[in-house]
Short mmCIF file of C-alpha atoms in Angstrom, two decimals:
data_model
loop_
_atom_site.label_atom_id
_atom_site.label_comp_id
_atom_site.label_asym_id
_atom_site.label_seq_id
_atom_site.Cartn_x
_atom_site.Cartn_y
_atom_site.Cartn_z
CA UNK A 1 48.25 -9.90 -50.84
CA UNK A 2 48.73 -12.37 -53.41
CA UNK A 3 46.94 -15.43 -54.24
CA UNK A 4 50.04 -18.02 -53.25
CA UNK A 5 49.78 -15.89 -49.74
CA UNK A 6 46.34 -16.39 -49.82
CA UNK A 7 46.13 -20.02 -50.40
CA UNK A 8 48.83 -20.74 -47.94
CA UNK A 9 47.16 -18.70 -45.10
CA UNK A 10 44.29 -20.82 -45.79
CA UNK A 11 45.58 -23.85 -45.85
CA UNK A 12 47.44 -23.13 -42.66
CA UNK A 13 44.11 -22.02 -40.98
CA UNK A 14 42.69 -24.80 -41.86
CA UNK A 15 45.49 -27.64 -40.68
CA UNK A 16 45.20 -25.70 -37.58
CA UNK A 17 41.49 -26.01 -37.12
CA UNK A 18 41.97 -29.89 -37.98
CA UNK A 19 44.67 -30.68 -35.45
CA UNK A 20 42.29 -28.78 -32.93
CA UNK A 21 39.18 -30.92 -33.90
CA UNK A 22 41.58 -34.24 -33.33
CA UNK A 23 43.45 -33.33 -30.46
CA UNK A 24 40.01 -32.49 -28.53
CA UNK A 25 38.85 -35.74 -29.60
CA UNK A 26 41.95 -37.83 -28.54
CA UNK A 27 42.07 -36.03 -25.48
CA UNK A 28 38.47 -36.95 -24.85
CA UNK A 29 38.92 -40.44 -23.61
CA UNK A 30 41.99 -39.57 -20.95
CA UNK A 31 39.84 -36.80 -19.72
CA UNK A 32 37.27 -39.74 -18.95
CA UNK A 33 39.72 -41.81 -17.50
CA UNK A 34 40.89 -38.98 -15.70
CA UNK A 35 37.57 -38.79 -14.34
CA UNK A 36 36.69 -42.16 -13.78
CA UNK A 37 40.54 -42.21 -11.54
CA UNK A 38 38.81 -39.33 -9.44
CA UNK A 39 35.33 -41.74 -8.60
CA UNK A 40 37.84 -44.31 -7.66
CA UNK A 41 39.76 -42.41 -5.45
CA UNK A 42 36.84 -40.65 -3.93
CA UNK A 43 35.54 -44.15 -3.44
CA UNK A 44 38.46 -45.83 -1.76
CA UNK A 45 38.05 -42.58 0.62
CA UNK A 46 34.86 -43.20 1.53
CA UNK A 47 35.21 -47.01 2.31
CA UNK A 48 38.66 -46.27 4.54
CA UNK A 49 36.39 -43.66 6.14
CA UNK A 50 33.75 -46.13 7.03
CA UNK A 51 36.22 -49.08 7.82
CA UNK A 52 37.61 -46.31 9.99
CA UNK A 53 34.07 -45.21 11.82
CA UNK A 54 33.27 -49.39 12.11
CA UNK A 55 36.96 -49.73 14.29
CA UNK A 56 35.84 -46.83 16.14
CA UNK A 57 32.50 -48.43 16.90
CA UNK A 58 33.99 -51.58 17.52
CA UNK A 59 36.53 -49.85 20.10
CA UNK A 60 34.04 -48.82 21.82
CA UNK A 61 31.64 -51.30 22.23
CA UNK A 62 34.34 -53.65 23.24
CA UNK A 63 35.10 -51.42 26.36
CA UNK A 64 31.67 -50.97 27.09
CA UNK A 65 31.49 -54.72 27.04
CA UNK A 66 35.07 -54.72 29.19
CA UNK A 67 33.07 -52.18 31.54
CA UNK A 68 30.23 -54.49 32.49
CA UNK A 69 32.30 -57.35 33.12
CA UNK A 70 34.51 -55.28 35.19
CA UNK A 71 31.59 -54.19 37.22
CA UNK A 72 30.15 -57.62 37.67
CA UNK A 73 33.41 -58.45 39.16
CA UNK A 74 33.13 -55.55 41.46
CA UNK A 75 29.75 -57.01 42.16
CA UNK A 76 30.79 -60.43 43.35
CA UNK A 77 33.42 -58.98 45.02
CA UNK A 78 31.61 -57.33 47.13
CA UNK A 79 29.04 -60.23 48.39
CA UNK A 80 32.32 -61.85 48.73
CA UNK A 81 33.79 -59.23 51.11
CA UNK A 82 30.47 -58.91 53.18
CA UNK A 83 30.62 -62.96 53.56
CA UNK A 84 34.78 -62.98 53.95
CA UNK A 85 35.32 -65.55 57.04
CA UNK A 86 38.73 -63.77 58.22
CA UNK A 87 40.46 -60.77 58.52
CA UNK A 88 42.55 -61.78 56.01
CA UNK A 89 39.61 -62.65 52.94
CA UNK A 90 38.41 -59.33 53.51
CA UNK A 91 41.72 -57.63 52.85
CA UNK A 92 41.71 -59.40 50.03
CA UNK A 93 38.95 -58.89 48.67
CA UNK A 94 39.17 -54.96 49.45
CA UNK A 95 42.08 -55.15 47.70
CA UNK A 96 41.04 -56.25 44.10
CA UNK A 97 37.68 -54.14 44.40
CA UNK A 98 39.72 -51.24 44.95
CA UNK A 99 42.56 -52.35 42.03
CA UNK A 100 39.18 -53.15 39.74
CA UNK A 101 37.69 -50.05 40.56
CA UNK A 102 40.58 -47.93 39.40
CA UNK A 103 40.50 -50.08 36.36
CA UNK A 104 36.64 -49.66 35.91
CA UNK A 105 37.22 -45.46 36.46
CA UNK A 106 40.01 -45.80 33.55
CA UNK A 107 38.05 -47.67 31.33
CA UNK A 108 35.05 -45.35 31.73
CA UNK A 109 37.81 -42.49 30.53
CA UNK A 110 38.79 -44.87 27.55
CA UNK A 111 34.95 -45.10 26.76
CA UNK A 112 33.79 -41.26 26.88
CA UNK A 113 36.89 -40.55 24.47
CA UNK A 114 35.98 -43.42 22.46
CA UNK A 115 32.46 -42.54 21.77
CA UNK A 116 33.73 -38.69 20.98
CA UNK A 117 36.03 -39.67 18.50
CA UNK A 118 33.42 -41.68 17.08
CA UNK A 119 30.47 -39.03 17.12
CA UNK A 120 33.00 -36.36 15.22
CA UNK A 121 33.91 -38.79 12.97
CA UNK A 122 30.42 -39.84 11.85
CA UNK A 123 29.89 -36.19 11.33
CA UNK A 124 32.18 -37.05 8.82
CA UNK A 125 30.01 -39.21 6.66
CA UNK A 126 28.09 -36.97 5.36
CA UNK A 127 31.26 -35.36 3.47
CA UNK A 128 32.44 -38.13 1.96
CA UNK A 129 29.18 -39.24 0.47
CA UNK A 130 29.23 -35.98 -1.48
CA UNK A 131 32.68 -36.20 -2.45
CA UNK A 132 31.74 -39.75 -4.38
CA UNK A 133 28.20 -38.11 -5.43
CA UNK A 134 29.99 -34.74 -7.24
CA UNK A 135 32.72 -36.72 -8.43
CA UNK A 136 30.30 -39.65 -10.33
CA UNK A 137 27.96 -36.24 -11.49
CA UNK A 138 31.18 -34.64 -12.96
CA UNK A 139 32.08 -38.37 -14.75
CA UNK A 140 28.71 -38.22 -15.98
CA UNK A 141 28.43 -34.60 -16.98
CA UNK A 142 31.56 -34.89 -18.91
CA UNK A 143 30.58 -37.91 -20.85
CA UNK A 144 27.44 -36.68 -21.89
CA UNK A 145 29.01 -33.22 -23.10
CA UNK A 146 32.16 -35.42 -24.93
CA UNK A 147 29.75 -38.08 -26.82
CA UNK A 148 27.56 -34.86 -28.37
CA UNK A 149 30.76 -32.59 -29.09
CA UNK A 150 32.05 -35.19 -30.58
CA UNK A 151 29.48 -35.81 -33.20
CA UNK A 152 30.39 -31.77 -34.38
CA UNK A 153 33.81 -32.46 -33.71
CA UNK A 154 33.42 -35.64 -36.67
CA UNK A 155 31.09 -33.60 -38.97
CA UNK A 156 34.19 -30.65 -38.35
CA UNK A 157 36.79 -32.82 -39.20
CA UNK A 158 35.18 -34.07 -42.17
CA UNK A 159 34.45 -30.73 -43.49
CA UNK A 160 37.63 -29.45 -42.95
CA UNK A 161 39.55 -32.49 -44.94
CA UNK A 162 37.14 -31.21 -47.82
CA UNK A 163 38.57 -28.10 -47.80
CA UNK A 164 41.99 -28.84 -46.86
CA UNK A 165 42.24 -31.20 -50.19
CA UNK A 166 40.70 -28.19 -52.45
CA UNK A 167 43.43 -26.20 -50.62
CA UNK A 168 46.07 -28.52 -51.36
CA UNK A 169 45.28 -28.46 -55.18
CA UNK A 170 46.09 -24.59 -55.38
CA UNK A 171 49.99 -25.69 -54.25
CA UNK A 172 52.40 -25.63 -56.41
CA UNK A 173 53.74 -28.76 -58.35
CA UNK A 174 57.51 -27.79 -57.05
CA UNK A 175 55.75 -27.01 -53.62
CA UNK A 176 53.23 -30.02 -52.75
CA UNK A 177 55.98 -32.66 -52.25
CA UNK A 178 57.28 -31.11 -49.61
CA UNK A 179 54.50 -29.80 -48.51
CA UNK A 180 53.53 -33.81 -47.85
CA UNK A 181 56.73 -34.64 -46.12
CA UNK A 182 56.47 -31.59 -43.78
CA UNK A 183 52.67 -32.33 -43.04
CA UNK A 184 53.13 -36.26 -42.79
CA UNK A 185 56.17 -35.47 -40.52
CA UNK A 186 55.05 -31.94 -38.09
CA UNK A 187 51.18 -31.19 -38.77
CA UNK A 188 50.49 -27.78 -38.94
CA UNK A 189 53.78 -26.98 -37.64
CA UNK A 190 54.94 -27.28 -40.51
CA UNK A 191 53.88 -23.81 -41.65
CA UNK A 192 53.87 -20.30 -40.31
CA UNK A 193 53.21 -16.91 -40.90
CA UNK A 194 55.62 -14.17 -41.13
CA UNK A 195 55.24 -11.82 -37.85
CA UNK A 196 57.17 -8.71 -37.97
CA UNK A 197 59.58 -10.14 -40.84
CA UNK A 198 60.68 -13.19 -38.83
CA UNK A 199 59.42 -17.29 -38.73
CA UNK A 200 56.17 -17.24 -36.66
CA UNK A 201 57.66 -21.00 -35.15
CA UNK A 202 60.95 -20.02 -34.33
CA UNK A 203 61.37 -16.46 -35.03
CA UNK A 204 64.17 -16.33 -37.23
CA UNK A 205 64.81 -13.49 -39.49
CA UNK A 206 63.95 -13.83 -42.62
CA UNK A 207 67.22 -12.73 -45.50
CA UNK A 208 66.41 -9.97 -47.26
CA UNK A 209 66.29 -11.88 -50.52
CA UNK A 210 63.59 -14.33 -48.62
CA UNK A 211 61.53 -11.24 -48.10
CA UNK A 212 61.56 -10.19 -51.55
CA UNK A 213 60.60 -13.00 -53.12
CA UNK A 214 57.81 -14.00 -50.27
CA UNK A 215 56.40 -10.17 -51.53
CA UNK A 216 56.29 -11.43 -54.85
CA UNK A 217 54.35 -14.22 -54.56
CA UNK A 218 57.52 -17.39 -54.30
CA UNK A 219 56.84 -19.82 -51.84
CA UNK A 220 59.40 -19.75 -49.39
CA UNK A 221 60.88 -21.81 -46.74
CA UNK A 222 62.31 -21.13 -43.04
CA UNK A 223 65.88 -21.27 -43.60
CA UNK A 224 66.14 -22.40 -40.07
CA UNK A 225 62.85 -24.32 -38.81
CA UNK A 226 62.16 -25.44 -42.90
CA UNK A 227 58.65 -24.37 -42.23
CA UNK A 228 56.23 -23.17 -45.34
CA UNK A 229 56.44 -19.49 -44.57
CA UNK A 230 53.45 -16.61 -46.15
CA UNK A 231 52.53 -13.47 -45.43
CA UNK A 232 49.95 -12.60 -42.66
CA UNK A 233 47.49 -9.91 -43.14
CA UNK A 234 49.27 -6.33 -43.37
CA UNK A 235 52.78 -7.99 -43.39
CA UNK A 236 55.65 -6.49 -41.99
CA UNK A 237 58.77 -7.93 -43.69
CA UNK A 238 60.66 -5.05 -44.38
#
């Protein structure tokens, strides 16, 4: 393999490497957010849930409230029909005991669901606290892991600039200008490695003159894609 091959392997490797480095750091702080959405939404869960579980409760203290009244009025009622001073006031009276005592025997229906509903629901709460719990831990977990790769992530990138400028000294004069403009413009798309005598970005066969010259040592460039092409280890351009 020649030295041009070499140094453009190289270089590739290493624009590669860099673009990794940044793109884990830039995708660092959406993760977070990311995250941070998640707490949110877990939150807002939990506090429906509970607004929820407090109508419930409400529901069915109310009717238990209802109940008692109801059955005070059955109460009086009753003295009432035991005092009634005609035939008449006591059919009366007999009447809305027994139209208050269906409504009593429907509301004590109304309560028994009421309180299930609200007994398997606060079984509930117990769920929704962990949901918020493992989603804060996961926030936090994920910060703490981000803030110290990041700090190799930094000393990576700076490394790696090192080396990709004492790289980039080894181009070519004719080379390095357009090695800038396809750098500034694609990143480390801007090369690629021969596979199997084709463009490793967009597969294209190389011409048989491009292969020649690529053995020799010229710098080459995809006659389709424009990319920096070189030879990979045990190339296979014929």
């Amino acid at each position: 393999m020649t030295s041009a091959t070499n140094s453009l392997k190289d270089l590739h490797q290493v624009l590669l490497q860099l673009e990794d480095c940044r793109s884990q750091l830039d995708r660092g702080p959406s993760q977070i957010k990311a995250r941070e959405n998640i707490v949110r939404k877990r939150e807002a869960e939990q506090a429906e849930y509970l607004e929820r579980l407090k109508k419930l409760r409400m529901s069915a203290d109310s009717k238990s409230l209802e109940l008692k009244t109801v059955e005070k009025k059955i109460d009086d009622l009753k003295a009432k029909l035991n005092s009634a001073s005609s035939n008449r006031e006591f059919d009366i009276f007999k009447a809305q005991i027994q139209a208050d005592e269906m409504a009593k025997s429907v509301l004590e229906d109304e309560i028994l669901e009421a309180f299930d509903q609200t007994e398997t629901e606060a079984k509930r709460k117990s769920e929704f606290e962990e949901n918020v719990t493992s989603a804060k831990q996961q926030l936090t977990d994920f910060k703490t892991k981000f803030e110290s790769d990041s700090v190799k992530l930094h000393e990576d990138i700076v490394r790696l600039e090192e080396e990709l400028k004492a790289l980039e000294k080894d181009l070519p004069k004719e080379t390095a200008e357009q090695y800038r403009r396809l750098v500034n413009s694609r990143g480390a798309k801007s090369m690629a490695a021969v596979l199997t005598g084709a463009c490793g970005n967009c597969y294209v066969n190389l011409t048989p003159q491009q292969r020649i010259q690529l053995k020799s040592g010229t710098v080459q460039f995809c006659s389709n894609c424009g990319s920096i092409l070189y030879l990979d280890e045990n190339p296979e351009v014929d």
